[in-house]
Coordinates of C-alpha atoms in Angstrom, one line a residue:
Chain A
M1 CA -21.7 -14.7 -13.3
T2 CA -25.5 -12.6 -11.9
A3 CA -27.2 -10.7 -14.7
M4 CA -26.3 -7.1 -12.8
S5 CA -21.6 -9.0 -13.8
P6 CA -19.6 -6.4 -15.4
P7 CA -17.5 -8.2 -18.5
P8 CA -14.5 -9.8 -17.4
L9 CA -11.5 -7.3 -18.3
A10 CA -14.1 -4.2 -18.2
S11 CA -11.8 -2.8 -17.8
W12 CA -9.0 -3.6 -19.8
N13 CA -9.8 -1.7 -23.8
D14 CA -9.5 -3.9 -26.6
C15 CA -6.7 -4.4 -27.2
A16 CA -4.0 -7.5 -28.0
A17 CA -3.3 -8.5 -24.7
K18 CA -7.0 -9.2 -23.4
S19 CA -7.8 -11.2 -26.7
A20 CA -4.3 -13.4 -25.7
I21 CA -5.8 -13.7 -22.2
F22 CA -9.1 -15.0 -23.3
T23 CA -7.6 -17.5 -25.5
F24 CA -5.6 -18.6 -22.7
V25 CA -7.0 -18.7 -20.6
R26 CA -9.4 -20.4 -22.9
N27 CA -7.8 -23.4 -23.5
V28 CA -6.2 -24.8 -20.7
A29 CA -9.5 -24.5 -19.3
D30 CA -11.3 -26.5 -21.6
A31 CA -10.9 -29.7 -20.9
S32 CA -11.5 -30.5 -24.5
S33 CA -8.8 -28.4 -25.6
A34 CA -5.9 -29.6 -26.6
L35 CA -3.8 -27.0 -24.9
F36 CA -6.0 -28.1 -21.6
V37 CA -3.8 -27.6 -18.3
P38 CA -5.4 -29.6 -15.2
P39 CA -5.8 -27.4 -12.4
A40 CA -3.9 -28.1 -10.0
E41 CA -1.0 -26.5 -12.7
R42 CA -2.9 -23.5 -13.5
I43 CA -1.0 -21.5 -11.7
A44 CA -0.2 -17.7 -12.7
A45 CA 2.8 -16.0 -10.3
I46 CA 2.4 -12.4 -10.5
D47 CA 5.1 -9.6 -9.0
H48 CA 3.9 -6.9 -7.1
D49 CA 5.2 -4.0 -7.1
G50 CA 4.4 -1.9 -10.4
T51 CA 2.2 -5.0 -11.4
L52 CA 0.1 -4.7 -8.8
W53 CA 0.6 -1.5 -7.4
C54 CA 1.4 1.7 -8.1
E55 CA 5.7 1.4 -6.9
K56 CA 6.8 5.2 -7.9
P57 CA 8.3 7.0 -7.0
Q58 CA 9.9 4.3 -5.2
F59 CA 8.8 1.2 -3.9
V60 CA 6.3 1.1 -1.1
Q61 CA 7.7 -0.7 1.3
M62 CA 11.3 0.7 1.3
T63 CA 9.1 4.1 2.5
F64 CA 8.5 2.1 5.3
I65 CA 11.9 0.6 5.9
L66 CA 13.5 4.1 5.6
E67 CA 10.7 5.6 7.6
S68 CA 11.7 3.4 10.4
L69 CA 15.3 3.3 9.8
K70 CA 14.7 6.9 11.0
G71 CA 12.5 6.7 14.0
R72 CA 15.1 4.0 15.1
V73 CA 18.6 6.2 14.2
D74 CA 15.5 8.8 16.6
A75 CA 16.1 6.3 19.3
I76 CA 19.3 5.0 19.6
P77 CA 21.2 7.7 17.9
A78 CA 25.2 6.1 17.7
L79 CA 23.1 3.9 14.2
A80 CA 24.0 6.0 12.3
G81 CA 27.4 6.2 12.5
N82 CA 26.8 2.6 10.1
S83 CA 27.3 4.7 6.8
L84 CA 25.7 2.3 5.1
I85 CA 22.0 3.9 7.4
R86 CA 23.9 7.2 7.2
A87 CA 23.4 6.6 3.5
A88 CA 20.2 5.2 2.9
L89 CA 18.4 8.3 5.0
N90 CA 20.4 10.1 3.3
G91 CA 18.7 8.7 -0.1
Q92 CA 22.3 8.2 -1.5
S93 CA 22.0 4.7 -2.0
A94 CA 18.7 3.4 -1.4
A95 CA 18.2 3.8 -4.5
G96 CA 21.5 1.5 -5.2
L97 CA 20.6 -1.0 -2.3
T98 CA 19.2 -3.8 -3.9
M99 CA 15.5 -4.7 -1.8
A100 CA 17.3 -7.6 0.1
K101 CA 20.0 -5.9 1.5
L102 CA 17.7 -3.1 2.5
I103 CA 15.1 -5.3 3.7
E104 CA 18.4 -7.3 6.1
L105 CA 19.2 -3.1 6.6
A106 CA 16.4 -2.3 8.2
S107 CA 16.4 -5.7 10.1
A108 CA 19.3 -5.4 11.3
A109 CA 19.4 -1.9 12.4
G110 CA 15.7 -3.3 14.0
A111 CA 14.4 -5.1 17.3
G112 CA 14.3 -8.4 15.7
P113 CA 10.6 -8.9 15.9
T114 CA 8.6 -11.4 14.9
P115 CA 7.2 -12.0 12.0
E116 CA 3.9 -11.0 13.9
E117 CA 5.0 -7.9 15.3
Y118 CA 7.1 -7.1 11.6
E119 CA 3.4 -7.9 10.1
A120 CA 1.4 -5.5 12.5
S121 CA 3.5 -2.4 12.1
A122 CA 4.1 -2.4 8.5
R123 CA -0.1 -2.8 8.9
A124 CA -0.2 -0.1 11.6
W125 CA 2.4 2.0 9.3
L126 CA 0.1 1.8 5.6
A127 CA -2.9 2.9 7.4
G128 CA -1.7 6.5 9.0
A129 CA 0.5 7.0 5.3
R130 CA 0.2 8.6 2.2
H131 CA 1.3 9.1 -1.3
P132 CA 3.2 11.6 -2.3
R133 CA 1.0 13.1 -5.7
F134 CA -1.9 11.2 -4.9
H135 CA -2.7 12.1 -1.4
V136 CA -4.2 8.8 -0.9
P137 CA -3.2 6.1 1.2
Y138 CA -0.8 3.2 -0.6
T139 CA -3.2 0.9 -0.7
Q140 CA -6.0 2.4 -2.7
L141 CA -3.1 3.0 -5.5
V142 CA -3.7 -1.0 -6.7
Y143 CA -4.5 -1.3 -10.0
Q144 CA -8.2 -2.3 -11.4
P145 CA -7.6 -3.9 -14.6
M146 CA -5.3 -6.5 -12.4
I147 CA -7.7 -7.4 -9.7
E148 CA -9.9 -8.1 -13.0
L149 CA -7.7 -10.1 -13.9
L150 CA -7.6 -11.8 -10.9
H151 CA -10.9 -12.5 -11.0
Y152 CA -10.9 -13.8 -14.5
L153 CA -8.3 -15.6 -13.4
R154 CA -9.3 -17.5 -10.1
D155 CA -13.3 -17.8 -11.9
N156 CA -11.0 -20.0 -14.6
G157 CA -9.9 -22.6 -12.0
F158 CA -6.3 -20.8 -11.0
K159 CA -4.9 -20.7 -9.1
I160 CA -2.6 -17.2 -8.2
V161 CA 1.0 -16.5 -6.2
I162 CA 1.7 -13.4 -5.4
C163 CA 5.7 -13.2 -6.4
S164 CA 7.2 -9.7 -5.0
G165 CA 10.7 -8.8 -4.9
G166 CA 9.5 -7.5 -2.0
G167 CA 9.9 -8.6 1.7
I168 CA 7.6 -11.5 2.0
E169 CA 5.9 -10.7 5.0
F170 CA 5.1 -7.1 4.0
V171 CA 3.0 -8.3 1.0
R172 CA 1.5 -10.9 3.0
S173 CA 0.5 -8.1 5.0
I174 CA -1.6 -7.0 3.0
A175 CA -2.6 -9.9 0.2
E176 CA -5.2 -11.1 2.0
E177 CA -7.7 -8.1 2.2
L178 CA -6.2 -6.3 -0.8
Y179 CA -5.5 -9.8 -3.5
G180 CA -7.6 -12.0 -2.3
V181 CA -4.7 -13.5 -2.1
P182 CA -3.5 -16.1 0.7
R183 CA -0.9 -16.3 2.5
E184 CA 1.0 -19.7 1.6
Y185 CA 0.3 -17.9 -1.9
V186 CA 2.5 -15.5 -1.4
I187 CA 6.2 -15.5 -2.1
G188 CA 9.6 -12.6 -1.7
T189 CA 12.4 -11.8 -0.4
A190 CA 12.3 -13.5 2.7
L191 CA 14.5 -12.9 6.5
D192 CA 15.7 -17.0 8.0
Y193 CA 13.9 -17.1 11.9
D194 CA 15.8 -17.9 15.3
L195 CA 13.2 -19.9 17.6
K196 CA 13.7 -18.7 20.6
E197 CA 12.7 -19.8 24.2
H198 CA 12.3 -17.7 27.9
N199 CA 10.3 -18.7 30.6
G200 CA 9.1 -21.7 28.1
R201 CA 7.7 -19.8 25.7
L202 CA 8.5 -20.3 22.3
W203 CA 8.5 -17.5 19.7
L204 CA 10.5 -17.1 16.5
D205 CA 12.7 -14.0 15.7
R206 CA 13.5 -12.4 12.7
E207 CA 18.1 -12.4 12.0
P208 CA 19.6 -10.2 9.4
S209 CA 20.0 -12.9 6.7
L210 CA 17.9 -13.8 4.1
Y211 CA 16.3 -17.5 3.7
G212 CA 16.7 -19.1 0.7
P213 CA 17.6 -16.3 -2.4
G214 CA 16.4 -12.7 -2.8
N215 CA 13.3 -13.1 -4.9
E216 CA 13.7 -11.5 -7.7
G217 CA 15.8 -12.5 -11.0
S218 CA 16.7 -16.7 -11.2
G219 CA 15.8 -16.2 -7.3
K220 CA 12.1 -15.9 -8.7
P221 CA 11.7 -19.4 -10.0
I222 CA 13.7 -21.1 -7.0
N223 CA 11.6 -20.0 -4.8
M224 CA 9.0 -20.7 -6.5
Q225 CA 10.2 -24.6 -7.2
A226 CA 10.6 -24.7 -3.6
H227 CA 7.6 -22.5 -1.9
I228 CA 4.7 -24.4 -4.9
G229 CA 6.4 -27.3 -5.9
R230 CA 5.8 -25.8 -9.5
Q231 CA 6.7 -23.5 -12.6
P232 CA 3.3 -20.9 -13.3
I233 CA 1.6 -21.9 -17.2
M234 CA 1.6 -18.4 -17.1
A235 CA 3.3 -14.6 -15.3
V236 CA 2.7 -11.3 -15.2
G237 CA 6.0 -8.7 -14.3
N238 CA 7.3 -5.1 -14.9
S239 CA 10.8 -5.0 -15.0
T240 CA 14.6 -7.0 -15.4
G241 CA 13.6 -9.1 -12.1
D242 CA 10.9 -10.2 -13.8
I243 CA 12.8 -11.8 -17.1
E244 CA 13.2 -15.2 -15.3
M245 CA 9.7 -15.8 -14.0
L246 CA 8.9 -15.1 -17.8
R247 CA 11.0 -16.9 -19.4
M248 CA 10.5 -20.5 -17.1
A249 CA 6.1 -19.9 -18.0
Q250 CA 7.0 -20.0 -20.3
A251 CA 9.6 -23.1 -20.2
G252 CA 7.1 -25.9 -19.8
R253 CA 3.6 -27.0 -21.1
A254 CA 2.3 -26.1 -24.4
A255 CA 0.2 -23.5 -23.5
S256 CA 1.5 -20.2 -21.6
L257 CA 1.2 -16.6 -20.9
C258 CA 2.8 -13.6 -19.7
L259 CA 2.8 -10.3 -19.4
M260 CA 4.7 -7.3 -19.0
I261 CA 3.3 -4.0 -18.0
N262 CA 4.4 -1.1 -19.3
H263 CA 4.7 1.9 -17.3
D264 CA 4.1 5.0 -20.3
D265 CA 1.1 7.2 -18.7
A266 CA 3.0 9.7 -16.8
E267 CA -0.8 11.5 -17.6
R268 CA -2.6 9.3 -14.8
E269 CA 0.9 7.5 -13.3
Y270 CA 4.7 7.8 -14.2
A271 CA 6.4 6.8 -17.6
Y272 CA 9.4 5.0 -16.9
P273 CA 11.5 2.0 -19.4
A274 CA 12.5 -0.5 -17.7
Q275 CA 15.5 -2.3 -18.8
G276 CA 16.1 -4.9 -21.1
V277 CA 12.1 -5.5 -21.1
P278 CA 10.4 -4.4 -24.2
A279 CA 13.9 -6.5 -26.0
A280 CA 13.0 -9.2 -24.0
A281 CA 9.5 -9.6 -25.0
R282 CA 10.2 -9.3 -28.7
R283 CA 12.7 -12.2 -28.5
H284 CA 9.5 -14.4 -26.0
G285 CA 6.3 -13.3 -28.1
W286 CA 5.8 -11.5 -24.8
H287 CA 2.9 -9.1 -25.1
M288 CA 3.3 -5.6 -22.9
V289 CA 0.4 -4.1 -21.7
S290 CA 0.3 -0.7 -22.2
M291 CA -1.0 1.0 -18.9
K292 CA -2.3 4.5 -21.3
N293 CA -3.9 2.4 -24.2
D294 CA -5.1 -0.7 -23.3
W295 CA -6.3 0.3 -19.3
R296 CA -9.5 2.4 -19.4
R297 CA -9.2 2.5 -15.5
L298 CA -6.1 1.8 -13.5
F299 CA -6.8 2.6 -10.4
Chain B
M1 CA -21.8 -37.4 4.1
T2 CA -24.4 -39.5 2.0
A3 CA -25.9 -42.8 4.6
M4 CA -24.1 -45.0 3.4
S5 CA -21.0 -42.9 4.3
P6 CA -19.3 -45.1 7.4
P7 CA -18.9 -41.7 10.3
P8 CA -15.1 -40.0 10.7
L9 CA -12.4 -41.9 12.1
A10 CA -14.0 -45.1 11.6
S11 CA -11.0 -47.0 12.6
W12 CA -10.3 -45.3 16.0
N13 CA -11.7 -47.1 19.4
D14 CA -12.6 -45.3 21.4
C15 CA -10.3 -43.1 23.5
A16 CA -9.9 -40.4 24.5
A17 CA -7.4 -38.6 21.3
K18 CA -10.9 -39.1 19.2
S19 CA -12.4 -37.2 21.9
A20 CA -10.6 -34.5 22.1
I21 CA -10.3 -34.4 18.1
F22 CA -13.6 -34.5 18.0
T23 CA -14.3 -31.9 20.1
F24 CA -11.3 -29.5 19.5
V25 CA -12.2 -29.5 15.4
R26 CA -16.4 -28.6 16.3
N27 CA -14.9 -25.8 18.4
V28 CA -12.4 -23.8 15.8
A29 CA -15.1 -24.6 13.1
D30 CA -18.3 -23.2 15.5
A31 CA -18.5 -19.2 14.5
S32 CA -20.4 -19.4 17.4
S33 CA -17.7 -21.4 20.3
A34 CA -15.6 -18.6 22.2
L35 CA -12.8 -21.5 20.5
F36 CA -14.0 -20.2 17.0
V37 CA -11.0 -19.7 14.5
P38 CA -11.4 -19.0 11.0
P39 CA -11.1 -20.5 8.2
A40 CA -7.2 -18.9 7.0
E41 CA -6.1 -19.4 10.2
R42 CA -7.8 -23.6 10.3
I43 CA -4.9 -25.1 9.9
A44 CA -3.1 -28.5 11.4
A45 CA 0.5 -30.0 10.2
I46 CA 1.6 -33.3 10.5
D47 CA 4.7 -35.3 9.9
H48 CA 5.5 -37.7 7.5
D49 CA 7.7 -40.5 8.0
G50 CA 6.0 -42.8 10.4
T51 CA 3.1 -40.4 11.1
L52 CA 1.6 -40.8 7.6
W53 CA 2.9 -43.6 6.9
C54 CA 5.2 -46.6 8.2
E55 CA 9.5 -45.5 9.3
K56 CA 10.2 -49.1 9.8
P57 CA 13.1 -50.7 9.0
Q58 CA 14.3 -47.0 8.2
F59 CA 12.9 -44.5 6.3
V60 CA 11.7 -45.2 2.7
Q61 CA 13.4 -42.0 1.5
M62 CA 16.6 -43.8 2.7
T63 CA 16.5 -47.2 0.9
F64 CA 15.7 -45.2 -2.0
I65 CA 18.7 -43.5 -1.6
L66 CA 20.9 -45.8 -0.5
E67 CA 20.0 -47.9 -3.9
S68 CA 20.0 -45.1 -6.2
L69 CA 23.3 -44.6 -4.2
K70 CA 24.8 -47.9 -4.8
G71 CA 24.1 -48.0 -8.8
R72 CA 25.5 -44.9 -9.6
V73 CA 28.6 -45.6 -7.6
D74 CA 28.2 -50.0 -10.1
A75 CA 27.9 -46.8 -12.8
I76 CA 31.3 -45.0 -11.6
P77 CA 32.9 -46.5 -9.2
A78 CA 35.6 -43.6 -8.4
L79 CA 32.7 -43.0 -5.9
A80 CA 34.1 -45.7 -3.4
G81 CA 37.1 -43.4 -2.3
N82 CA 34.3 -40.7 -0.2
S83 CA 35.0 -42.1 2.9
L84 CA 31.1 -40.7 3.6
I85 CA 30.0 -42.9 0.8
R86 CA 31.2 -46.4 1.3
A87 CA 30.3 -46.0 4.9
A88 CA 26.2 -45.4 4.2
L89 CA 26.3 -48.2 2.0
N90 CA 27.9 -50.3 4.2
G91 CA 25.2 -49.5 6.9
Q92 CA 28.0 -48.4 9.2
S93 CA 26.5 -44.6 9.2
A94 CA 23.4 -44.4 7.3
A95 CA 21.5 -44.8 11.0
G96 CA 24.1 -41.7 12.3
L97 CA 22.9 -39.3 9.5
T98 CA 20.4 -36.8 9.3
M99 CA 18.2 -37.0 6.9
A100 CA 19.4 -33.1 6.4
K101 CA 22.9 -34.6 5.4
L102 CA 21.6 -37.7 3.7
I103 CA 20.2 -35.5 1.2
E104 CA 22.8 -34.2 0.2
L105 CA 25.4 -37.0 0.2
A106 CA 22.9 -38.8 -2.8
S107 CA 22.5 -35.0 -4.9
A108 CA 26.4 -34.9 -4.6
A109 CA 27.0 -38.3 -5.2
G110 CA 24.7 -37.5 -8.0
A111 CA 24.3 -36.3 -11.5
G112 CA 22.8 -33.2 -10.3
P113 CA 19.0 -34.0 -12.3
T114 CA 16.1 -32.0 -12.3
P115 CA 13.4 -31.5 -9.6
E116 CA 11.0 -33.0 -12.0
E117 CA 13.5 -35.7 -13.0
Y118 CA 14.0 -37.2 -9.2
E119 CA 10.5 -36.4 -9.3
A120 CA 10.2 -38.7 -11.7
S121 CA 12.8 -41.4 -10.9
A122 CA 11.6 -41.6 -6.8
R123 CA 8.4 -42.3 -8.8
A124 CA 9.6 -44.8 -11.3
W125 CA 11.4 -46.7 -7.7
L126 CA 8.3 -46.6 -5.7
A127 CA 6.5 -48.6 -8.1
G128 CA 8.8 -51.2 -7.8
A129 CA 10.4 -51.8 -4.5
R130 CA 8.8 -53.6 -1.6
H131 CA 8.6 -53.9 2.5
P132 CA 10.8 -56.2 3.1
R133 CA 8.5 -57.3 6.0
F134 CA 4.9 -56.8 4.7
H135 CA 5.7 -58.0 0.9
V136 CA 3.8 -54.7 -0.7
P137 CA 4.6 -51.2 -2.1
Y138 CA 6.0 -48.5 0.8
T139 CA 2.9 -46.5 -0.9
Q140 CA 0.3 -49.5 0.8
L141 CA 2.0 -48.9 3.8
V142 CA 0.1 -45.9 4.3
Y143 CA -2.6 -46.1 8.0
Q144 CA -6.2 -45.5 7.6
P145 CA -6.7 -44.4 10.4
M146 CA -4.6 -41.1 9.6
I147 CA -6.3 -40.8 6.1
E148 CA -9.9 -40.7 8.1
L149 CA -8.4 -38.1 10.3
L150 CA -6.7 -35.6 7.0
H151 CA -10.3 -36.5 5.6
Y152 CA -12.1 -35.5 8.8
L153 CA -10.3 -32.0 9.5
R154 CA -10.6 -31.1 5.3
D155 CA -14.5 -31.7 6.1
N156 CA -14.0 -29.8 8.9
G157 CA -12.5 -26.7 6.5
F158 CA -9.1 -27.5 7.2
K159 CA -5.8 -27.0 5.8
I160 CA -2.8 -29.5 5.4
V161 CA 0.3 -29.1 6.0
I162 CA 2.8 -32.0 5.8
C163 CA 5.5 -30.9 7.5
S164 CA 8.0 -33.6 6.8
G165 CA 10.7 -34.3 7.4
G166 CA 11.8 -35.6 4.6
G167 CA 12.6 -34.4 1.2
I168 CA 10.6 -32.3 -0.2
E169 CA 10.4 -33.1 -3.3
F170 CA 10.2 -36.8 -2.3
V171 CA 7.5 -35.5 0.0
R172 CA 5.5 -34.2 -2.4
S173 CA 6.1 -36.5 -5.4
I174 CA 3.7 -39.1 -3.6
A175 CA 1.5 -35.8 -1.3
E176 CA -1.7 -35.5 -3.9
E177 CA -2.2 -39.6 -4.6
L178 CA -1.7 -40.9 -1.1
Y179 CA -2.9 -37.9 1.2
G180 CA -4.4 -35.6 -1.6
V181 CA -2.6 -32.9 -0.2
P182 CA -1.4 -30.3 -3.2
R183 CA 2.2 -30.4 -3.4
E184 CA 2.4 -26.1 -2.4
Y185 CA 1.2 -27.3 1.2
V186 CA 3.9 -29.9 1.0
I187 CA 6.9 -28.7 3.5
G188 CA 10.3 -31.2 4.1
T189 CA 13.9 -30.6 4.2
A190 CA 14.7 -28.9 0.6
L191 CA 17.5 -29.1 -1.6
D192 CA 18.9 -25.1 -2.8
Y193 CA 18.6 -25.1 -7.0
D194 CA 20.7 -23.1 -9.4
L195 CA 19.2 -22.0 -12.4
K196 CA 20.8 -23.2 -15.6
E197 CA 20.4 -21.9 -18.9
H198 CA 22.0 -23.5 -22.3
N199 CA 20.9 -23.2 -25.5
G200 CA 18.6 -20.1 -25.3
R201 CA 16.2 -23.6 -22.9
L202 CA 16.3 -22.8 -18.7
W203 CA 16.1 -25.0 -16.0
L204 CA 17.1 -25.6 -12.9
D205 CA 19.7 -27.6 -10.9
R206 CA 19.4 -29.6 -7.8
E207 CA 22.7 -28.9 -5.2
P208 CA 24.7 -29.9 -3.4
S209 CA 23.2 -27.4 -0.1
L210 CA 20.3 -27.1 1.6
Y211 CA 17.6 -24.4 1.1
G212 CA 16.9 -22.9 4.8
P213 CA 16.7 -25.2 7.9
G214 CA 16.4 -29.3 7.0
N215 CA 13.0 -29.1 8.3
E216 CA 13.3 -31.4 11.6
G217 CA 13.6 -29.3 14.9
S218 CA 14.0 -25.6 15.4
G219 CA 14.0 -26.6 11.7
K220 CA 9.9 -27.2 11.8
P221 CA 8.7 -24.1 12.5
I222 CA 10.9 -22.1 11.2
N223 CA 10.1 -23.3 7.5
M224 CA 6.0 -23.7 7.8
Q225 CA 6.2 -19.2 8.6
A226 CA 8.1 -19.5 5.6
H227 CA 6.5 -21.5 3.4
I228 CA 3.2 -20.6 5.4
G229 CA 3.4 -17.8 6.9
R230 CA 1.7 -18.2 10.4
Q231 CA 2.0 -21.1 12.3
P232 CA -0.6 -24.9 12.8
I233 CA -3.4 -24.6 15.2
M234 CA -3.5 -28.6 15.4
A235 CA 0.3 -31.0 15.2
V236 CA 0.6 -34.9 14.6
G237 CA 3.7 -36.2 14.8
N238 CA 5.2 -38.9 16.4
S239 CA 9.6 -38.5 17.2
T240 CA 11.5 -35.8 18.8
G241 CA 12.2 -33.9 15.6
D242 CA 8.2 -33.3 15.5
I243 CA 8.0 -31.6 19.2
E244 CA 8.8 -27.8 18.2
M245 CA 6.2 -28.4 15.8
L246 CA 3.6 -28.9 18.7
R247 CA 4.6 -26.8 20.9
M248 CA 4.8 -23.5 18.5
A249 CA 1.4 -24.9 17.6
Q250 CA -0.2 -24.6 21.0
A251 CA 2.1 -21.8 21.4
G252 CA -0.4 -19.4 19.5
R253 CA -4.8 -19.8 19.4
A254 CA -6.6 -20.2 22.7
A255 CA -8.0 -23.2 20.7
S256 CA -4.6 -26.2 19.7
L257 CA -4.3 -30.0 19.4
C258 CA -1.5 -31.3 19.4
L259 CA -0.7 -35.5 19.2
M260 CA 2.0 -38.2 19.2
I261 CA 1.9 -41.3 17.5
N262 CA 3.0 -44.2 19.5
H263 CA 4.5 -47.2 17.7
D264 CA 4.2 -49.5 20.6
D265 CA 2.6 -52.6 18.0
A266 CA 5.0 -54.6 17.8
E267 CA 2.1 -57.2 15.4
R268 CA 0.8 -55.5 13.4
E269 CA 3.8 -53.1 12.5
Y270 CA 7.1 -52.3 14.8
A271 CA 7.5 -50.7 18.9
Y272 CA 10.0 -48.7 18.9
P273 CA 10.0 -45.6 21.2
A274 CA 10.8 -41.6 20.7
Q275 CA 13.2 -40.3 23.0
G276 CA 12.0 -37.3 25.0
V277 CA 8.5 -38.1 23.6
P278 CA 6.4 -38.9 26.7
A279 CA 8.1 -35.9 28.6
A280 CA 7.0 -33.3 26.4
A281 CA 3.7 -35.5 25.9
R282 CA 3.1 -35.2 29.0
R283 CA 4.4 -31.9 30.3
H284 CA 3.2 -30.1 27.3
G285 CA -0.2 -31.9 28.3
W286 CA -0.3 -33.3 25.1
H287 CA -1.9 -37.0 23.7
M288 CA -0.1 -40.0 22.7
V289 CA -2.0 -42.1 20.7
S290 CA -1.2 -46.0 21.4
M291 CA -0.9 -47.9 17.4
K292 CA -2.1 -50.9 19.6
N293 CA -4.9 -50.1 21.3
D294 CA -6.0 -46.6 19.3
W295 CA -6.5 -47.5 16.2
R296 CA -8.3 -50.6 15.0
R297 CA -6.7 -50.8 12.3
L298 CA -3.3 -49.6 10.2
F299 CA -3.2 -50.2 7.2

């Protein structure tokens, strides 16, 4: 830190979660502490939608998928004969579909591009799209207090894993730029690939089926194990689908820290309950982070 | 490098492959070169069995699995009623089974331990087991020239990914210690997990089915994409199952380097042909590394 650097977690008000973060990080990084954790195991798993950036009025990727679907149905009208696609476009059932199902659906309706093409189209869309309420690119709706948390963790030898229910390629397309997280540390709901060859050229084709379990609920610890080979000692989420990830972070080492971001700030963002989360937090001793009271600044 | 450090690749004799490695690494690491590759993309994918350590007279993990199976059949004699298990134990079909099939088989016959328990049992077995010809622990049969290559690549900003047909947990149990490769950079054939709960305690249970494709042939680039999110620019292998991995390393950037280790040294190790590999190497312009002529020292 230079003399001009702000203190860590500068956008956090003094609160129980902030104190708990400082205490936990100091303990696990202190070789003389009984709670010391070697750097290789100092892993923080962080959810994406609603934890690192704004997920309302609907998942950013869902907006991307629905707009892409719309374009495809315009080009190939027969696709509208698919009742799932029609319902999704009419907004009737999109909210009820899991991200995994929607990713499958979008892929099935699409032309099966390569992962590079998919990422490029996601980035191109994100460059032009604007949030309906805040009228800025979605990439500006990243939570500043979380960015500061990532910096503080990295400064103390943590590896950050983004563990998102969203599509792995969608998150990878922005993870390095927005969060400084290399793509191999991004886990998400993933489609299977098929290795294709034509005229001696090889490429990977995205298939309309899942690779491993969808990355929510029990899928999060399962995919963490498959990708990273161990469970985190710290986990941050905001919804029901994060509960298993936080519980597994608690199941290992003596020291662990679990946070749930509580969207209770209708004025600066949105206020919406996360079913079962406050009860789980009470039961397991997790910190609920109030966006309204604990964060001085949001974006 | 200190004044006392040996030069890079000290155990390699002067040969075409050694020159090609130096030229390639210098080019991709030189910001002023037209072939420069940013560090994030400077990824080398390295096969394990027969590329980093000795794989004869049979895969080390296969010996581990067969010995574990034997112990289980002794404990639960009814397992011998399974014709696949009986055949594997009699050595009749083990050679014909793919690693993926054998891992499934071993898992089905086992008690479904957690990944941590599996790794601990692999490490315990490796500590006691001895190679039938060399009479040393298998962990001493690591190729010194490859260790030097890993060092040289890392010194030049490469990330090393071990991409093995073997079981991901088996390789992870030794990768950090033997090769300095963190477990998140190990890809292998992987079993699925199930999240179990009992009395409020959560754990992952290994299931007798595969998570993603078995990591050989087209499975290697597919699992590279899923785990790492991009293809390597350098790949080293030794067998038919590595061909797709090498071809995909060549399919991207202008600069790439592909090596196949040729087991042609019956005196110091084993001499055995790798079907289709020399032809693929000629066709795609890969370097065949002669263990006999190009490596001054093996272990």
